[in-house]
PDB file of C-alpha atoms in Angstrom:
ATOM      1  CA  UNK K 224     108.485 140.454  65.771  1.00 73.00           C
ATOM      2  CA  UNK K 225     105.310 138.995  64.230  1.00 88.00           C
ATOM      3  CA  UNK K 226     102.848 139.874  61.492  1.00 95.00           C
ATOM      4  CA  UNK K 227      99.564 141.283  62.766  1.00 96.00           C
ATOM      5  CA  UNK K 228      96.903 143.723  61.652  1.00 98.00           C
ATOM      6  CA  UNK K 229      97.737 147.366  62.236  1.00 98.00           C
ATOM      7  CA  UNK K 230      94.225 147.738  63.677  1.00 98.00           C
ATOM      8  CA  UNK K 231      95.222 145.413  66.582  1.00 97.00           C
ATOM      9  CA  UNK K 232      98.066 147.671  67.730  1.00 96.00           C
ATOM     10  CA  UNK K 233      97.789 149.763  70.900  1.00 95.00           C
ATOM     11  CA  UNK K 234      99.547 152.765  69.316  1.00 95.00           C
ATOM     12  CA  UNK K 235      96.775 154.973  67.854  1.00 95.00           C
ATOM     13  CA  UNK K 236      99.157 156.175  65.126  1.00 94.00           C
ATOM     14  CA  UNK K 237      99.366 152.597  63.839  1.00 96.00           C
ATOM     15  CA  UNK K 238      95.885 151.417  64.801  1.00 97.00           C
ATOM     16  CA  UNK K 239      94.165 154.151  62.771  1.00 97.00           C
ATOM     17  CA  UNK K 240      96.837 154.491  60.084  1.00 97.00           C
ATOM     18  CA  UNK K 241      95.839 154.845  56.450  1.00 96.00           C
ATOM     19  CA  UNK K 242      98.499 154.804  53.771  1.00 97.00           C
ATOM     20  CA  UNK K 243     101.536 152.746  52.837  1.00 98.00           C
ATOM     21  CA  UNK K 244     103.933 150.955  55.191  1.00 97.00           C
ATOM     22  CA  UNK K 245     107.099 149.124  54.157  1.00 98.00           C
ATOM     23  CA  UNK K 246     108.069 145.685  55.421  1.00 98.00           C
ATOM     24  CA  UNK K 247     111.609 144.454  54.826  1.00 97.00           C
ATOM     25  CA  UNK K 248     113.227 141.120  55.510  1.00 96.00           C
ATOM     26  CA  UNK K 249     115.787 138.636  54.312  1.00 96.00           C
ATOM     27  CA  UNK K 250     115.193 135.154  52.933  1.00 94.00           C
ATOM     28  CA  UNK K 251     118.063 132.670  52.710  1.00 95.00           C
ATOM     29  CA  UNK K 252     117.753 130.808  49.402  1.00 94.00           C
ATOM     30  CA  UNK K 253     119.299 127.369  49.114  1.00 92.00           C
ATOM     31  CA  UNK K 254     121.332 126.653  45.936  1.00 92.00           C
ATOM     32  CA  UNK K 255     119.004 123.702  45.232  1.00 90.00           C
ATOM     33  CA  UNK K 256     116.160 126.134  44.586  1.00 91.00           C
ATOM     34  CA  UNK K 257     117.764 127.167  41.318  1.00 92.00           C
ATOM     35  CA  UNK K 258     117.659 123.966  39.234  1.00 92.00           C
ATOM     36  CA  UNK K 259     117.204 124.627  35.515  1.00 92.00           C
ATOM     37  CA  UNK K 260     113.596 125.552  34.786  1.00 92.00           C
ATOM     38  CA  UNK K 261     112.635 125.900  38.469  1.00 94.00           C
ATOM     39  CA  UNK K 262     110.556 128.854  39.645  1.00 96.00           C
ATOM     40  CA  UNK K 263     110.446 130.541  43.030  1.00 96.00           C
ATOM     41  CA  UNK K 264     107.257 132.290  44.121  1.00 97.00           C
ATOM     42  CA  UNK K 265     106.907 134.626  47.064  1.00 97.00           C
ATOM     43  CA  UNK K 266     103.538 133.951  48.697  1.00 98.00           C
ATOM     44  CA  UNK K 267     102.517 136.781  51.045  1.00 98.00           C
ATOM     45  CA  UNK K 268      99.628 134.862  52.598  1.00 97.00           C
ATOM     46  CA  UNK K 269      96.979 137.420  53.472  1.00 97.00           C
ATOM     47  CA  UNK K 270      97.336 141.175  53.222  1.00 97.00           C
ATOM     48  CA  UNK K 271      95.009 144.129  53.344  1.00 97.00           C
ATOM     49  CA  UNK K 272      94.736 145.650  50.809  1.00 97.00           C
ATOM     50  CA  UNK K 273      97.429 145.746  48.133  1.00 98.00           C
ATOM     51  CA  UNK K 274     101.206 145.486  47.985  1.00 98.00           C
ATOM     52  CA  UNK K 275     104.136 146.433  45.782  1.00 98.00           C
ATOM     53  CA  UNK K 276     106.870 143.783  46.025  1.00 98.00           C
ATOM     54  CA  UNK K 277     110.578 143.832  45.232  1.00 98.00           C
ATOM     55  CA  UNK K 278     113.328 141.263  45.694  1.00 98.00           C
ATOM     56  CA  UNK K 279     116.953 142.430  45.747  1.00 98.00           C
ATOM     57  CA  UNK K 280     115.803 145.778  44.355  1.00 98.00           C
ATOM     58  CA  UNK K 281     113.963 144.230  41.389  1.00 98.00           C
ATOM     59  CA  UNK K 282     110.356 145.430  41.154  1.00 98.00           C
ATOM     60  CA  UNK K 283     108.055 142.406  40.899  1.00 98.00           C
ATOM     61  CA  UNK K 284     104.831 144.358  40.552  1.00 97.00           C
ATOM     62  CA  UNK K 285     101.675 144.958  42.554  1.00 98.00           C
ATOM     63  CA  UNK K 286      99.374 142.326  44.033  1.00 98.00           C
ATOM     64  CA  UNK K 287      95.804 143.308  44.857  1.00 97.00           C
ATOM     65  CA  UNK K 288      93.836 140.034  45.061  1.00 97.00           C
ATOM     66  CA  UNK K 289      94.273 136.461  46.245  1.00 96.00           C
ATOM     67  CA  UNK K 290      96.517 134.665  45.887  1.00 96.00           C
ATOM     68  CA  UNK K 291      98.957 137.380  46.912  1.00 98.00           C
ATOM     69  CA  UNK K 292     101.938 135.855  45.067  1.00 97.00           C
ATOM     70  CA  UNK K 293     104.736 137.115  42.852  1.00 98.00           C
ATOM     71  CA  UNK K 294     107.151 135.130  40.700  1.00 97.00           C
ATOM     72  CA  UNK K 295     110.596 135.998  42.022  1.00 97.00           C
ATOM     73  CA  UNK K 296     112.447 133.772  39.543  1.00 96.00           C
ATOM     74  CA  UNK K 297     115.328 135.781  38.139  1.00 95.00           C
ATOM     75  CA  UNK K 298     115.281 138.284  41.007  1.00 97.00           C
ATOM     76  CA  UNK K 299     116.214 135.743  43.691  1.00 97.00           C
ATOM     77  CA  UNK K 300     119.726 134.320  44.025  1.00 96.00           C
ATOM     78  CA  UNK K 301     121.378 131.675  46.186  1.00 96.00           C
ATOM     79  CA  UNK K 302     122.150 133.048  49.637  1.00 97.00           C
ATOM     80  CA  UNK K 303     120.543 136.050  51.310  1.00 98.00           C
ATOM     81  CA  UNK K 304     117.786 137.893  49.434  1.00 98.00           C
ATOM     82  CA  UNK K 305     116.302 141.218  50.498  1.00 98.00           C
ATOM     83  CA  UNK K 306     112.518 141.318  50.328  1.00 98.00           C
ATOM     84  CA  UNK K 307     110.598 144.602  50.393  1.00 98.00           C
ATOM     85  CA  UNK K 308     106.800 144.702  50.570  1.00 98.00           C
ATOM     86  CA  UNK K 309     104.994 148.062  50.530  1.00 98.00           C
ATOM     87  CA  UNK K 310     101.441 147.515  51.782  1.00 98.00           C
ATOM     88  CA  UNK K 311      98.676 150.073  51.290  1.00 98.00           C
ATOM     89  CA  UNK K 312      95.367 149.840  53.126  1.00 98.00           C
ATOM     90  CA  UNK K 313      91.998 151.583  52.786  1.00 96.00           C
ATOM     91  CA  UNK K 314      91.254 154.826  54.605  1.00 94.00           C
ATOM     92  CA  UNK K 315      88.375 153.449  56.706  1.00 96.00           C
ATOM     93  CA  UNK K 316      90.479 153.072  59.876  1.00 97.00           C
ATOM     94  CA  UNK K 317      91.797 156.636  59.555  1.00 97.00           C
ATOM     95  CA  UNK K 318      88.237 157.965  59.271  1.00 96.00           C
ATOM     96  CA  UNK K 319      87.272 155.994  62.405  1.00 97.00           C
ATOM     97  CA  UNK K 320      90.377 157.294  64.183  1.00 97.00           C
ATOM     98  CA  UNK K 321      89.413 160.870  63.338  1.00 96.00           C
ATOM     99  CA  UNK K 322      86.094 160.315  65.140  1.00 95.00           C
ATOM    100  CA  UNK K 323      87.713 159.152  68.397  1.00 96.00           C
ATOM    101  CA  UNK K 324      87.055 161.352  71.433  1.00 95.00           C
ATOM    102  CA  UNK K 325      90.065 163.566  72.001  1.00 92.00           C
ATOM    103  CA  UNK K 326      91.633 162.860  68.584  1.00 92.00           C
ATOM    104  CA  UNK K 327      94.323 165.575  68.342  1.00 90.00           C
ATOM    105  CA  UNK K 328      94.051 166.012  64.549  1.00 91.00           C
ATOM    106  CA  UNK K 329      91.471 165.267  61.911  1.00 91.00           C
ATOM    107  CA  UNK K 330      93.088 163.943  58.746  1.00 91.00           C
ATOM    108  CA  UNK K 331      90.029 163.006  56.690  1.00 90.00           C
ATOM    109  CA  UNK K 332      87.093 165.141  55.607  1.00 88.00           C
ATOM    110  CA  UNK K 333      84.060 163.515  54.009  1.00 86.00           C
ATOM    111  CA  UNK K 334      80.389 164.293  53.718  1.00 85.00           C
ATOM    112  CA  UNK K 335      78.355 162.425  54.647  1.00 87.00           C
ATOM    113  CA  UNK K 336      80.224 160.902  57.567  1.00 86.00           C
ATOM    114  CA  UNK K 337      80.253 157.161  56.875  1.00 88.00           C
ATOM    115  CA  UNK K 338      82.006 155.932  60.030  1.00 94.00           C
ATOM    116  CA  UNK K 339      81.598 156.694  63.732  1.00 95.00           C
ATOM    117  CA  UNK K 340      84.041 156.337  66.630  1.00 96.00           C
ATOM    118  CA  UNK K 341      82.589 152.901  67.489  1.00 96.00           C
ATOM    119  CA  UNK K 342      82.625 151.511  63.952  1.00 97.00           C
ATOM    120  CA  UNK K 343      84.628 148.285  63.628  1.00 98.00           C
ATOM    121  CA  UNK K 344      88.158 148.661  62.303  1.00 98.00           C
ATOM    122  CA  UNK K 345      89.209 146.733  59.213  1.00 98.00           C
ATOM    123  CA  UNK K 346      92.243 144.431  59.186  1.00 98.00           C
ATOM    124  CA  UNK K 347      95.223 146.208  57.613  1.00 98.00           C
ATOM    125  CA  UNK K 348      98.800 145.389  56.663  1.00 98.00           C
ATOM    126  CA  UNK K 349     100.764 142.248  55.872  1.00 98.00           C
ATOM    127  CA  UNK K 350      99.123 139.411  57.797  1.00 98.00           C
ATOM    128  CA  UNK K 351     101.015 136.475  56.293  1.00 96.00           C
ATOM    129  CA  UNK K 352     102.236 133.891  56.619  1.00 97.00           C
ATOM    130  CA  UNK K 353     104.957 134.779  54.117  1.00 96.00           C
ATOM    131  CA  UNK K 354     106.603 131.805  52.443  1.00 95.00           C
ATOM    132  CA  UNK K 355     108.569 130.801  49.359  1.00 95.00           C
ATOM    133  CA  UNK K 356     107.003 128.242  47.034  1.00 95.00           C
ATOM    134  CA  UNK K 357     109.193 126.081  44.826  1.00 89.00           C
ATOM    135  CA  UNK K 358     107.864 124.980  41.460  1.00 85.00           C
ATOM    136  CA  UNK K 359     109.862 122.481  39.437  1.00 76.00           C
ATOM    137  CA  UNK K 360     110.265 122.836  35.679  1.00 61.00           C
ATOM    138  CA  UNK K 361     107.778 120.004  35.068  1.00 58.00           C
ATOM    139  CA  UNK K 362     105.178 121.456  37.434  1.00 55.00           C
ATOM    140  CA  UNK K 363     105.654 124.987  36.072  1.00 49.00           C
ATOM    141  CA  UNK K 364     104.828 123.848  32.550  1.00 45.00           C
ATOM    142  CA  UNK K 365     101.640 122.127  33.725  1.00 41.00           C
ATOM    143  CA  UNK K 366     100.228 124.903  35.926  1.00 45.00           C
ATOM    144  CA  UNK K 367      97.977 127.616  34.608  1.00 40.00           C
ATOM    145  CA  UNK K 368     100.167 130.555  33.564  1.00 44.00           C
ATOM    146  CA  UNK K 369     102.986 129.047  35.656  1.00 48.00           C
ATOM    147  CA  UNK K 370     101.146 130.051  38.827  1.00 52.00           C
ATOM    148  CA  UNK K 371     101.381 127.555  41.712  1.00 56.00           C
TER     149      UNK K 371
END
């Protein structure tokens, strides 16, 4: 119902998760977005730590540093658009989860042990806000590499 760090969740399986999780959603694109020469960018806001993005099944690549944006021009269409964002985090939170008293399973094995049960968790996941940026043909030609 809202974007938040996995490390803030009460469910230990999410709180200490390390790996890739998939977010899906739909964006309604207005016909006016598609003027000749216009570009549409999907801005993911903040995420930890990298994401693979697709729009309507078209792979738009991987983002791994700010700004977390992909050019969705050509993949987006007027009307509903399916967005898929696969976010992968670091394994720090999983290592901390493995050190929790009563942890039923240990998933990570490292020597030396870098993290303890009380170590602070790192933010993980898609934090947002997610938004669509419109760039007109004139603005697109004047921005560096067409990036808003």
